[in-house]
PDB file of C-alpha atoms and ligand atoms in Angstrom:
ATOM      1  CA  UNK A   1       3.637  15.607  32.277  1.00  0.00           C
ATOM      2  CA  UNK A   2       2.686  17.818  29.292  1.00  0.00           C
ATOM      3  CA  UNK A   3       2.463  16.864  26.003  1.00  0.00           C
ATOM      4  CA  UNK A   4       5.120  18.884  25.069  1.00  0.00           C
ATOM      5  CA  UNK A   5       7.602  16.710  27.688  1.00  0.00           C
ATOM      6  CA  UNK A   6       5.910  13.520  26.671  1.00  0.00           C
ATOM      7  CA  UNK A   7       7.059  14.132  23.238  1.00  0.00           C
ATOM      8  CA  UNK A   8      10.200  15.226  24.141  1.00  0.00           C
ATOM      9  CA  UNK A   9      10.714  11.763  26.265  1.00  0.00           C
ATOM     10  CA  UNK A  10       9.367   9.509  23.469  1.00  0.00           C
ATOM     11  CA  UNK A  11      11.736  11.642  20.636  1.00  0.00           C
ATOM     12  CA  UNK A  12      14.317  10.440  22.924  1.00  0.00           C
ATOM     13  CA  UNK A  13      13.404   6.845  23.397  1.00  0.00           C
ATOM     14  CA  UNK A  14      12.404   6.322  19.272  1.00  0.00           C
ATOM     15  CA  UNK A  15      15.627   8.193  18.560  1.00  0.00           C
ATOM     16  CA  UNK A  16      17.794   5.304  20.296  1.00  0.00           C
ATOM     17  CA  UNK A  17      15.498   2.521  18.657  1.00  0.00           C
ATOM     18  CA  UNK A  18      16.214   4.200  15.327  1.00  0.00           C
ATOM     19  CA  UNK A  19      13.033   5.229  13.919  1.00  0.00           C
ATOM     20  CA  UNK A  20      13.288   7.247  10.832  1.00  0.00           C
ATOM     21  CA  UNK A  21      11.257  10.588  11.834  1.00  0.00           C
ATOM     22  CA  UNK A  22      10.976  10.298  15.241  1.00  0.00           C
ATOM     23  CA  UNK A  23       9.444  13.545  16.459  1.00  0.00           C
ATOM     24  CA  UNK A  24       6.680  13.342  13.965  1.00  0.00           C
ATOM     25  CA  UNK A  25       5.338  10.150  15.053  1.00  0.00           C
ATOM     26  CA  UNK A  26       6.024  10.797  18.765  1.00  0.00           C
ATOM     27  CA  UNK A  27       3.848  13.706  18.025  1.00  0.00           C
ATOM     28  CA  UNK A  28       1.161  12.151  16.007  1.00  0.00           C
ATOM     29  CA  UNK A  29       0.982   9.271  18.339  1.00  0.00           C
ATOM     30  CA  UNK A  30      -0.336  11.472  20.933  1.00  0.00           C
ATOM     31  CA  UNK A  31      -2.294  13.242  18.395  1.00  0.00           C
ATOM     32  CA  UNK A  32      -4.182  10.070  18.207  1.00  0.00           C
ATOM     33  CA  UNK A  33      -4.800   9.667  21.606  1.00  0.00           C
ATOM     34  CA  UNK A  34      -5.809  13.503  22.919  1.00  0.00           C
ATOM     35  CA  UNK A  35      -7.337  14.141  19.573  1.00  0.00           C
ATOM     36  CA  UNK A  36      -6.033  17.318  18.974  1.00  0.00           C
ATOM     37  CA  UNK A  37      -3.349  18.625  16.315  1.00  0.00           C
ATOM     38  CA  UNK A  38       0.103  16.984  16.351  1.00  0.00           C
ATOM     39  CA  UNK A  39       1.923  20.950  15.913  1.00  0.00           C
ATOM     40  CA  UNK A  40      -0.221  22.138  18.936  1.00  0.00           C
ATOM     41  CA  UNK A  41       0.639  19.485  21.217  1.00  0.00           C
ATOM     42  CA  UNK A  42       4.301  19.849  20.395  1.00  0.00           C
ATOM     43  CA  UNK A  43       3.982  23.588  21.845  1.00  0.00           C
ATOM     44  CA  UNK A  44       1.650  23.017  24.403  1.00  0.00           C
ATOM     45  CA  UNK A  45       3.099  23.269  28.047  1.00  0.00           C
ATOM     46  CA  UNK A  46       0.540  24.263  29.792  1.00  0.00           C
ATOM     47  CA  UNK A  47      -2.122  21.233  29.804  1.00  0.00           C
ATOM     48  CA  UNK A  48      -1.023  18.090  31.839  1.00  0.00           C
ATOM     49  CA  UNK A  49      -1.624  14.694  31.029  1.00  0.00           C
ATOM     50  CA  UNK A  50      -3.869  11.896  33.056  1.00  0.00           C
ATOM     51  CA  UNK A  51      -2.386   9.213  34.210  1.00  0.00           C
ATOM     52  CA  UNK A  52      -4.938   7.635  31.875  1.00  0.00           C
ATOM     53  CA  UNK A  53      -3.716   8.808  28.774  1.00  0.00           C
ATOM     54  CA  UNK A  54       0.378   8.547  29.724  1.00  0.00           C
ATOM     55  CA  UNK A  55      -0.548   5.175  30.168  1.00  0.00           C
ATOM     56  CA  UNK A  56      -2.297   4.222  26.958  1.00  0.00           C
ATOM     57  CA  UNK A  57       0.825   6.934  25.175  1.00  0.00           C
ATOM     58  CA  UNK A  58       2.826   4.582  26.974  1.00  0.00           C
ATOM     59  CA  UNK A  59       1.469   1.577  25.223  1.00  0.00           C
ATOM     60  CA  UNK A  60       1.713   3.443  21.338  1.00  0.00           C
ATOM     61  CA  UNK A  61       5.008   4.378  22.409  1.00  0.00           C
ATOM     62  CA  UNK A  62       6.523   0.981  23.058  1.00  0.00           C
ATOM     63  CA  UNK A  63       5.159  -0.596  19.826  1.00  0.00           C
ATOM     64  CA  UNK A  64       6.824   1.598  17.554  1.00  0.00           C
ATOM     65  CA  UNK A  65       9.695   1.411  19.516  1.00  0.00           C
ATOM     66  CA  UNK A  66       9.705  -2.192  18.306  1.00  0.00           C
ATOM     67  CA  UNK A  67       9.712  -0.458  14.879  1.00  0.00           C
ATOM     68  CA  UNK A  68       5.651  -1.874  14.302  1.00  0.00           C
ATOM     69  CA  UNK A  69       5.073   0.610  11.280  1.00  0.00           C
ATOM     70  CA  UNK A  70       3.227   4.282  12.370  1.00  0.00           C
ATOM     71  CA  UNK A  71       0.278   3.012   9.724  1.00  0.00           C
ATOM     72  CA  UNK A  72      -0.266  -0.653  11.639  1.00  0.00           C
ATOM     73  CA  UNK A  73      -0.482   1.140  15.290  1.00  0.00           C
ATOM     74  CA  UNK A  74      -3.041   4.273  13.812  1.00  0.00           C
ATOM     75  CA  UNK A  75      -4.671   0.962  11.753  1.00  0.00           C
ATOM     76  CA  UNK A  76      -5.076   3.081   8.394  1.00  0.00           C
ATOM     77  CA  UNK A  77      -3.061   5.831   6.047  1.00  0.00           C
ATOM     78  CA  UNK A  78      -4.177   7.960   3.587  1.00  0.00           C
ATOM     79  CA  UNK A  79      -4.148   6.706  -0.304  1.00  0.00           C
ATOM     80  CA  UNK A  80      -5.264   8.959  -3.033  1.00  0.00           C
ATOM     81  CA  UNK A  81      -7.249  11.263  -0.428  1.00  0.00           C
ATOM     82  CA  UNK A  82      -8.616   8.406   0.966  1.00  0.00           C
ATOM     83  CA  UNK A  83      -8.254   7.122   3.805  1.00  0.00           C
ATOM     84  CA  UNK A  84      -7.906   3.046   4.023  1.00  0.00           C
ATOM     85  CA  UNK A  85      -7.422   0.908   7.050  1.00  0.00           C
ATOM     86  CA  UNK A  86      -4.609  -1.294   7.275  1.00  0.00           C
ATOM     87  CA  UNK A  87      -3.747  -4.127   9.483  1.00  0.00           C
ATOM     88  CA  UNK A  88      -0.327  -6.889   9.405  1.00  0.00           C
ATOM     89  CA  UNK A  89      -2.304  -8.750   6.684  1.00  0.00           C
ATOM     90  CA  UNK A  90      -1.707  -5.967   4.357  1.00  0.00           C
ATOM     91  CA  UNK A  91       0.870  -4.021   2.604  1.00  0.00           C
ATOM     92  CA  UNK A  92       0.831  -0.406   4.011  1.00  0.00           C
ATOM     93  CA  UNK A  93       0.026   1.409   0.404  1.00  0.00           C
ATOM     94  CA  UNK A  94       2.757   3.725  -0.968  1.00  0.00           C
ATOM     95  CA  UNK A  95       2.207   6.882  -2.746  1.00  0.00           C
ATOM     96  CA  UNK A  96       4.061   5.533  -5.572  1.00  0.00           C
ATOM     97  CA  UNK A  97       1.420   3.218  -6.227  1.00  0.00           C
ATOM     98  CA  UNK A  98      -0.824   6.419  -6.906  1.00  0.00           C
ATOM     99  CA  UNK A  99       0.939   6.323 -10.102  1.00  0.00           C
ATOM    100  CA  UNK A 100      -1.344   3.284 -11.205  1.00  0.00           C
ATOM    101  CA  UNK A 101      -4.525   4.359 -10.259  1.00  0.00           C
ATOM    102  CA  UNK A 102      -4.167   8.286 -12.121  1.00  0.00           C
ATOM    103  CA  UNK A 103      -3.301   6.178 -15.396  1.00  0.00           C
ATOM    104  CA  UNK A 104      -6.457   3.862 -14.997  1.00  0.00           C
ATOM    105  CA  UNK A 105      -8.711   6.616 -14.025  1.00  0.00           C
ATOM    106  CA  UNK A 106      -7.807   8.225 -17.620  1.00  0.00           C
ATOM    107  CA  UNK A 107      -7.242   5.389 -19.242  1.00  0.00           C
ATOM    108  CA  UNK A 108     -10.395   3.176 -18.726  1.00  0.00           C
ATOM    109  CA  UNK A 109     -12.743   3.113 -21.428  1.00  0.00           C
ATOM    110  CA  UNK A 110     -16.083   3.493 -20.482  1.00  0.00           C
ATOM    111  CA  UNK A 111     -17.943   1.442 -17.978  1.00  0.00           C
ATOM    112  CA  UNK A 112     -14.976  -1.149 -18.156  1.00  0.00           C
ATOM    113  CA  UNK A 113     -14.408  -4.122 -16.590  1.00  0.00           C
ATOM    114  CA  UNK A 114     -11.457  -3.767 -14.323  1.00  0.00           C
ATOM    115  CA  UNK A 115      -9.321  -5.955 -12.126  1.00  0.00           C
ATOM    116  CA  UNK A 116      -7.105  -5.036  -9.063  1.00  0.00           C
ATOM    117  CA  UNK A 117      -5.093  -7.955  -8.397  1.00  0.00           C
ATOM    118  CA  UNK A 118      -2.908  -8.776  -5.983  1.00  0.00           C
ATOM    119  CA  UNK A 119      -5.137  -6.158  -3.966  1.00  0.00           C
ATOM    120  CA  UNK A 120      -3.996  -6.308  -0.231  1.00  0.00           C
ATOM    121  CA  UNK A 121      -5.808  -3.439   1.327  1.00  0.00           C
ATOM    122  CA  UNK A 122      -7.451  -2.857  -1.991  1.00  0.00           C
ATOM    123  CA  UNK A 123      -6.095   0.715  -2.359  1.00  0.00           C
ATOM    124  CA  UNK A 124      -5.453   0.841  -6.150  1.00  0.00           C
ATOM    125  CA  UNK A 125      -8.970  -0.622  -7.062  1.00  0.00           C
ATOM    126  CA  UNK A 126     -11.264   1.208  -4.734  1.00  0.00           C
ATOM    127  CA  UNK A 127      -9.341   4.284  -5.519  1.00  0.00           C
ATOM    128  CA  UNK A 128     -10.320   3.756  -9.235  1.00  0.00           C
ATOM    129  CA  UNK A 129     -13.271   3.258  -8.680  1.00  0.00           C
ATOM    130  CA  UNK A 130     -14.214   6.041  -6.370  1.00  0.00           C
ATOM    131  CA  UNK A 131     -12.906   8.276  -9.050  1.00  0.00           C
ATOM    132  CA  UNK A 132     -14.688   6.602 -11.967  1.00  0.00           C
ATOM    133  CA  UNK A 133     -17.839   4.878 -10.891  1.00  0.00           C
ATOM    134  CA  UNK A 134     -18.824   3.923 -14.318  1.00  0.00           C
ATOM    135  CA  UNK A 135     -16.405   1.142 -14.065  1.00  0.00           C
ATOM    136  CA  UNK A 136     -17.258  -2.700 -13.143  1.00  0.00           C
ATOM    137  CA  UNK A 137     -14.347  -2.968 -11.000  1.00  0.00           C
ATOM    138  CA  UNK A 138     -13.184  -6.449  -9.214  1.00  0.00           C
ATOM    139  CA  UNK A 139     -10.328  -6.882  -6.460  1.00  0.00           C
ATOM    140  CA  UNK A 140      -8.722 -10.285  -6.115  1.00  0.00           C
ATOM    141  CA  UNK A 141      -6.049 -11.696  -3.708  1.00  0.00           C
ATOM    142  CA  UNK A 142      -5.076 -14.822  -2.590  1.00  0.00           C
ATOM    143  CA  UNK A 143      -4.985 -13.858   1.166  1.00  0.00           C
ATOM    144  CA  UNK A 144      -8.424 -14.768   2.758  1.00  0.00           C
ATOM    145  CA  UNK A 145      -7.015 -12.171   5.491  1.00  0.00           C
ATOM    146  CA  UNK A 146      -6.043  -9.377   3.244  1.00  0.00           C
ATOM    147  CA  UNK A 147      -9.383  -9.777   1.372  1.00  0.00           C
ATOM    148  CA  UNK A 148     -11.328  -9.351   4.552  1.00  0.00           C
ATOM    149  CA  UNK A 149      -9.413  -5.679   5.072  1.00  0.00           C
ATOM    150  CA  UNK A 150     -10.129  -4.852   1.444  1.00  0.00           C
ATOM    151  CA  UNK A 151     -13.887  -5.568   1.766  1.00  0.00           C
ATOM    152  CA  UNK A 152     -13.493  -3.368   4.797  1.00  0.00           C
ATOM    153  CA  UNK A 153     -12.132  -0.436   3.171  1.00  0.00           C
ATOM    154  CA  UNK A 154     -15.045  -1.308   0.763  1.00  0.00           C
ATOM    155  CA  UNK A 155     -17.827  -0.789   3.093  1.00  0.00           C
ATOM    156  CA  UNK A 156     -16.024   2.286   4.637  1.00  0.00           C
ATOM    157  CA  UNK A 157     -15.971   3.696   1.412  1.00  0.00           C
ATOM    158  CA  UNK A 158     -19.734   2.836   0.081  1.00  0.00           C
ATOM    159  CA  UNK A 159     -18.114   1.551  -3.210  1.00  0.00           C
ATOM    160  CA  UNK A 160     -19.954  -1.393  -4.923  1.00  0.00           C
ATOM    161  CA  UNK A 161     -17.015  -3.864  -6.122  1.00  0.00           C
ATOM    162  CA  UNK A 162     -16.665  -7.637  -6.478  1.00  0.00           C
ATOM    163  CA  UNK A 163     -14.003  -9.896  -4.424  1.00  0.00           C
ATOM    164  CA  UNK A 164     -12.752 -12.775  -5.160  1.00  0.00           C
ATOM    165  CA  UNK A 165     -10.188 -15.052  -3.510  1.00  0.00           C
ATOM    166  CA  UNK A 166      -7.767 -16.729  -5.254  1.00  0.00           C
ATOM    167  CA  UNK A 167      -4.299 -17.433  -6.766  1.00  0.00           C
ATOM    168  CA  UNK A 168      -3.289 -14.345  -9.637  1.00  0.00           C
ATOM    169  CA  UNK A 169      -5.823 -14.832 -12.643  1.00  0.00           C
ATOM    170  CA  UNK A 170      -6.795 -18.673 -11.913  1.00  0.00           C
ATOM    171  CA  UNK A 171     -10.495 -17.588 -10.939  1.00  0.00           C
ATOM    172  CA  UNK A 172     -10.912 -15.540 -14.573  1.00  0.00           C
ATOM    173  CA  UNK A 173     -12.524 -16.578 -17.702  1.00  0.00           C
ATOM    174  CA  UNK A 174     -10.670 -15.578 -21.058  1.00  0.00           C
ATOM    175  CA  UNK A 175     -11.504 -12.340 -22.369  1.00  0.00           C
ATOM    176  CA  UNK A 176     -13.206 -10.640 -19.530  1.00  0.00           C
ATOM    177  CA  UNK A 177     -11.442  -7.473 -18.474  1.00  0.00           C
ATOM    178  CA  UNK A 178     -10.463  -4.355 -20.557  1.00  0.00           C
ATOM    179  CA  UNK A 179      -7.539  -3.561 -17.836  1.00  0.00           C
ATOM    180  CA  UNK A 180      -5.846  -5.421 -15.270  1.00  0.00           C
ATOM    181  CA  UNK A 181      -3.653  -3.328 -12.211  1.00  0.00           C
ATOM    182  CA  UNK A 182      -1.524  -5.131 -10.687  1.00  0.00           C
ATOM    183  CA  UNK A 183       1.086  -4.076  -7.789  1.00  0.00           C
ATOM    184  CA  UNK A 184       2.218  -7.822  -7.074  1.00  0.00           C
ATOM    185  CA  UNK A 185       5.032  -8.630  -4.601  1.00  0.00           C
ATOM    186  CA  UNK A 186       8.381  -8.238  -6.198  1.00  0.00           C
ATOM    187  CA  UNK A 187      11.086  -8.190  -3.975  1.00  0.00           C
ATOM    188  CA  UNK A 188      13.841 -11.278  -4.257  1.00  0.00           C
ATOM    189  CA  UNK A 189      13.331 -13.509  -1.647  1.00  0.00           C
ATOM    190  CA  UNK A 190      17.489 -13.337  -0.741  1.00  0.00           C
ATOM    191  CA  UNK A 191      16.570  -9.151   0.046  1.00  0.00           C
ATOM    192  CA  UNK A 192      13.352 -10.211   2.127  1.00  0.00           C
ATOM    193  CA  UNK A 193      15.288 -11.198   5.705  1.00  0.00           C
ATOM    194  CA  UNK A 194      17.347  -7.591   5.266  1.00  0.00           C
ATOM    195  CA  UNK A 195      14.670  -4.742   4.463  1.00  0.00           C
ATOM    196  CA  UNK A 196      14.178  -1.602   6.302  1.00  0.00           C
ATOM    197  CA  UNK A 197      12.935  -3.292   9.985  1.00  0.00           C
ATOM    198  CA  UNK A 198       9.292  -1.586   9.789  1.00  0.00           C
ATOM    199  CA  UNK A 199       9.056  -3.271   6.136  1.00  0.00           C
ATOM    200  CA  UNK A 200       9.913  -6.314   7.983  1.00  0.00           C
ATOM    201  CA  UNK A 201       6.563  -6.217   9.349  1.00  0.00           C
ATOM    202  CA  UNK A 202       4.663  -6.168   7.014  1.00  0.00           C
ATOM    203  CA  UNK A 203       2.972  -9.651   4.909  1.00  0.00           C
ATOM    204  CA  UNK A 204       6.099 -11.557   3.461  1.00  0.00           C
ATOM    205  CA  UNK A 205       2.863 -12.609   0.886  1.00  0.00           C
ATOM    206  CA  UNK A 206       3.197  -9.131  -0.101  1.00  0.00           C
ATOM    207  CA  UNK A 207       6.972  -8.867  -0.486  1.00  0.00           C
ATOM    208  CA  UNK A 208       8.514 -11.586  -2.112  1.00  0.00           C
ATOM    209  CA  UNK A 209       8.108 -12.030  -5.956  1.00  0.00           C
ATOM    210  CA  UNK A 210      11.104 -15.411  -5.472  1.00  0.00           C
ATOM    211  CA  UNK A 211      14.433 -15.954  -6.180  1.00  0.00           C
ATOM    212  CA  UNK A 212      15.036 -13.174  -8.878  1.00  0.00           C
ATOM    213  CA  UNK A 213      11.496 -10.830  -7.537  1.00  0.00           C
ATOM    214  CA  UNK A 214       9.989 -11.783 -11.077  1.00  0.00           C
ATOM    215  CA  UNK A 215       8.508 -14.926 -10.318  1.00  0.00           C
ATOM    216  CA  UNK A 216       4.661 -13.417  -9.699  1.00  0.00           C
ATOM    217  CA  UNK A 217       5.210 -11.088 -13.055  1.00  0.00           C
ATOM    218  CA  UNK A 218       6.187 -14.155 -14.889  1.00  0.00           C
ATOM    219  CA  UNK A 219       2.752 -16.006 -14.056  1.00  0.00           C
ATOM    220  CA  UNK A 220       1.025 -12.718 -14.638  1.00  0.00           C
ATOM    221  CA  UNK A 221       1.868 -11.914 -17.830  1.00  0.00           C
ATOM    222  CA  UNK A 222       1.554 -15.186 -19.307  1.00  0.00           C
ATOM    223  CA  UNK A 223      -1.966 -15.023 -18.469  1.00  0.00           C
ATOM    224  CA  UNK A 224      -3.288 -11.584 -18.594  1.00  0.00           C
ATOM    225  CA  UNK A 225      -2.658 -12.177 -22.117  1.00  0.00           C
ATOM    226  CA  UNK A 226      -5.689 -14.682 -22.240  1.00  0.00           C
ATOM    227  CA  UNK A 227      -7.661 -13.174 -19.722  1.00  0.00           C
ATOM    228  CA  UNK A 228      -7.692  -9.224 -21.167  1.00  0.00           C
ATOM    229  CA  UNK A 229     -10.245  -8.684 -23.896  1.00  0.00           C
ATOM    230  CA  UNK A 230      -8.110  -7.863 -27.046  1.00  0.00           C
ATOM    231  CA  UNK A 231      -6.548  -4.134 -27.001  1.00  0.00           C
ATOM    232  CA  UNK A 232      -6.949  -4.245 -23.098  1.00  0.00           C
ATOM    233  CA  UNK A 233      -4.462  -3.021 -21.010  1.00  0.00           C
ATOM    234  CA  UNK A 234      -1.841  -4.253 -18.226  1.00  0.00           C
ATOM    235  CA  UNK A 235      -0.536  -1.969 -15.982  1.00  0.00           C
ATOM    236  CA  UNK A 236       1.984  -2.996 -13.490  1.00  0.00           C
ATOM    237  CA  UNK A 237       4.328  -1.668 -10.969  1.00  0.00           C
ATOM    238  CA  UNK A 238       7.997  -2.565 -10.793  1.00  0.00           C
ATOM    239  CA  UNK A 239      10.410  -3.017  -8.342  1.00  0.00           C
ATOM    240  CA  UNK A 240      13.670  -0.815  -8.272  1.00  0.00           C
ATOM    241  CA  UNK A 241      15.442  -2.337 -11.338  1.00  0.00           C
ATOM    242  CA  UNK A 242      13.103  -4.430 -12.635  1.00  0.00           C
ATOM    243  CA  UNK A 243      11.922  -2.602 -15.896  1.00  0.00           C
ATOM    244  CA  UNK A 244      13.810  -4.624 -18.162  1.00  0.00           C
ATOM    245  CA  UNK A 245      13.479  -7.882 -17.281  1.00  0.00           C
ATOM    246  CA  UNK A 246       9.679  -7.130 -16.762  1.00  0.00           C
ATOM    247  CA  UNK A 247       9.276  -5.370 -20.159  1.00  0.00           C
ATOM    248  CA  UNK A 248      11.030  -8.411 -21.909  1.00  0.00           C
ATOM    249  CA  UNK A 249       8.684 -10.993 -19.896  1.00  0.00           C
ATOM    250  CA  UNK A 250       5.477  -8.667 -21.145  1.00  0.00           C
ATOM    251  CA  UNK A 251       6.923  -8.682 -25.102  1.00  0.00           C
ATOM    252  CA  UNK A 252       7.551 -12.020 -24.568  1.00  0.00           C
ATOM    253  CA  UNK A 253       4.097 -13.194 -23.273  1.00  0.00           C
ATOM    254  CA  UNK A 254       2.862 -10.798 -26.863  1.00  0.00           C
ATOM    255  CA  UNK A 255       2.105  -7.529 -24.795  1.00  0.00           C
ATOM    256  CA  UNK A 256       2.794  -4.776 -27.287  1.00  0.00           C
ATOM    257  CA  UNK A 257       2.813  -0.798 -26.959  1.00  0.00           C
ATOM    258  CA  UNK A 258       4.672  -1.170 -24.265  1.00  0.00           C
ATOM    259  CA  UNK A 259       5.486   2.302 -22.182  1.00  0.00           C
ATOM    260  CA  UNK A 260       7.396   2.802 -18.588  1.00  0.00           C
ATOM    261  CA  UNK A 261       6.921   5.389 -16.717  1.00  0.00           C
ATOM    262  CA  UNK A 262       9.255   7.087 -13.511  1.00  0.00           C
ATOM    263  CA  UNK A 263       8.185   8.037 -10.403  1.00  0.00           C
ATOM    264  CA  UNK A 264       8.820  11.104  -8.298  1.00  0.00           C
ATOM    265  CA  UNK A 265      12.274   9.951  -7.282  1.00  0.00           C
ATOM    266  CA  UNK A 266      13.137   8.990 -11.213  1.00  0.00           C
ATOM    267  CA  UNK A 267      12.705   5.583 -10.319  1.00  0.00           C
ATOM    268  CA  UNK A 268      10.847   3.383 -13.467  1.00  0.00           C
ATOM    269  CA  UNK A 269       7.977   2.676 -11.338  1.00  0.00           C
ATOM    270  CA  UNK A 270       4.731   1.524 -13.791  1.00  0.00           C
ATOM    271  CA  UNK A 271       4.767  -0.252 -17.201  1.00  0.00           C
ATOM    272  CA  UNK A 272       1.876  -0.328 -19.282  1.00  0.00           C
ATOM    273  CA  UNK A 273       1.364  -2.520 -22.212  1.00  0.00           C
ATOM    274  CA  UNK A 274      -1.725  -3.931 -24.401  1.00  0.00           C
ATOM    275  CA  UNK A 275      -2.473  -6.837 -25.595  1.00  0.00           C
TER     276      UNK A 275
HETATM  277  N1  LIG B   1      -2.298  -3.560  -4.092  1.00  0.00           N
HETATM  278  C1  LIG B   1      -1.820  -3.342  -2.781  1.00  0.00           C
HETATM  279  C2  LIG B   1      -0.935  -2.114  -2.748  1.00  0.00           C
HETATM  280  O1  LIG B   1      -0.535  -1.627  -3.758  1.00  0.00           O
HETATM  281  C3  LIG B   1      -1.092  -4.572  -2.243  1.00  0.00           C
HETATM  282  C4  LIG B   1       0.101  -4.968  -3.043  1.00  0.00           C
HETATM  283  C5  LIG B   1       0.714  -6.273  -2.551  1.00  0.00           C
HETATM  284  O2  LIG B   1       0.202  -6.912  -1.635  1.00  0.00           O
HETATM  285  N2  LIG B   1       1.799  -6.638  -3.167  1.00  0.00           N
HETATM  286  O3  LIG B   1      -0.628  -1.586  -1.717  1.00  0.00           O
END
C-alpha cells in the first residue's frame, strides 16, 4: 500500500464514522507515524508501506474512528506557538482561550503575581509566562491528574511556576494576586451527555459548570474578590451565552470596570473586571 491509498482507505472509513475533517487527520495520522509532511504523503504513490507501519496506521486509525480526539491520539496540540501535551485528564486547549493569555501578557503589571486556575494542561498560565517572565505566575487545579500534565508541559517548557492542588481559590491567602485567569468548566450539566462525540471525551471535570453552567463562576467570583490585591484583575472566559449572567454575578460579588470582549466568530468570549 502507499500512503497515498492508505489515506484514501482511512478517508473512507473516518468518513462513515463521521469525523469532522477526515482527510486531514487521515493524513496527519500517518504523518505521525512516517515522519514526513502530511501534503507529501497525500501525493506520494510511489513509496510502499511496511507491514510494520500499516499495522501501527492501523492502530491510529481505529481510535479516531471511535471519535478519541486527533489531539489525545498525537498526545499534544499547539497553544500560543507552543506546543503542550495533552492526555484524557485534560481539556484539549482551544484557540479561543488565546484570547486570555494576549490580555494578561499586556495587562500584567510588572513582576505580578498571577494565578491560572482551573489550569488543566496549564496552557493559559505557562503561555503567560513564557511571554512575560517577569511574572510570579502559579497554576492551580483540583485534578491531581491534570496537575501532573501541567507540571509536564512545565518541564517541557523550562518555565519556573508554582502548582498547587486544590478546590478554586480555597488554597489562597487574601490579597495575594494582582490577576487571576480563569477558563473554568461552564457547560450545563443537562448539555454534558449530548456534546459533539470527540468533546465527549474529554474530562467531564472540565466541562460541567452544573445545572445552569454558572455554578464554578459563582464560587469564583465571590472569592477572587478577597483573594485579588485591590485594583487586581479577573479575567474569565464564558461559555456561549453566558455574558450576562456572568457579568451580573461579577457586579454582584463588587467587580467593577467590567469589559467583554468577542472572539473570532463574534462570540462574547472573555470578561474582564477589577476589583
Ligand atoms: N485552562 C485550561 C484550558 O483553558 C483548562 C480549562 C478547564 O479545565 N476547564 O484549556
Amino acid at each position: 500500500m502507499t500512503p497515498r491509498t492508505a489515506i484514501q482507505a482511512a478517508v473512507r472509513r473516518l468518513t462513515i464514522s463521521g469525523v469532522p475533517d477526515p482527510t486531514w487527520d487521515a493524513a496527519h495520522l500517518l504523518s505521525d507515524i512516517l515522519q514526513r509532511p502530511a501534503l507529501e504523503l497525500r501525493l506520494d504513490t510511489d513509496t510502499l508501506l511496511t507491514p510494520l507501519q500499516e499495522e501501527a496506521y492501523e492502530a491510529l486509525i481505529c481510535r479516531r474512528e471511535k471519535r478519541e480526539p486527533l489531539q489525545y491520539i498525537e498526545g499534544e496540540t499547539d497553544f500560543c506557538g507552543h506546543v503542550f501535551s495533552v492526555t484524557h485528564d485534560v481539556l484539549i486547549p482551544r484557540p479561543e482561550t488565546e484570547m486570555l493569555v494576549a490580555h494578561a501578557v499586556h495587562s500584567a503589571p510588572n513582576a505580578a503575581c498571577v494565578l491560572d486556575v482551573c489550569c488543566g494542561s496549564g496552557c493559559i498560565g505557562l503561555s503567560v509566562k513564557l511571554a512575560r517572565p517577569d511574572l510570579q505566575v502559579v497554576l492551580s487545579d483540583i485534578s491531581p491528574e491534570a496537575l501532573a500534565v501541567a507540571r509536564r508541559n512545565a518541564a517541557r517548557l523550562s518555565c519556573d511556576v508554582t502548582l498547587t492542588q486544590g478546590d478554586l481559590l480555597t488554597p489562597f491567602a487574601a490579597g495575594h494576586f494582582a490577576l487571576i485567569l480563569a477558563n473554568p468548566p461552564y457547560i450545563p450539566s443537562g448539555e454534558c451527555d449530548h456534546l459533539q462525540s470527540e468533546v465527549m471525551q474529554e474530562p467531564r471535570l472540565a466541562l460541567d459548570g452544573g445545572a445552569d453552567g454558572l455554578q464554578v463562576y459563582r464560587r469564583l467570583v465571590q472569592s477572587a474578590v478577597t483573594v485579588l490585591t485591590p485594583g487586581g484583575e479577573l479575567v474569565l472566559e464564558l461559555g456561549d451565552g453566558e455574558a450576562d449572567s456572568v457579568s451580573a454575578l461579577a457586579r454582584e460579588a463588587g467587580f467593577r470596570n467590567l469589559s467583554v470582549f468577542p472572539d473570532f466568530q463574534g462570540i462574547a468570549r472573555m470578561l474582564v473586571c477589577r476589583r
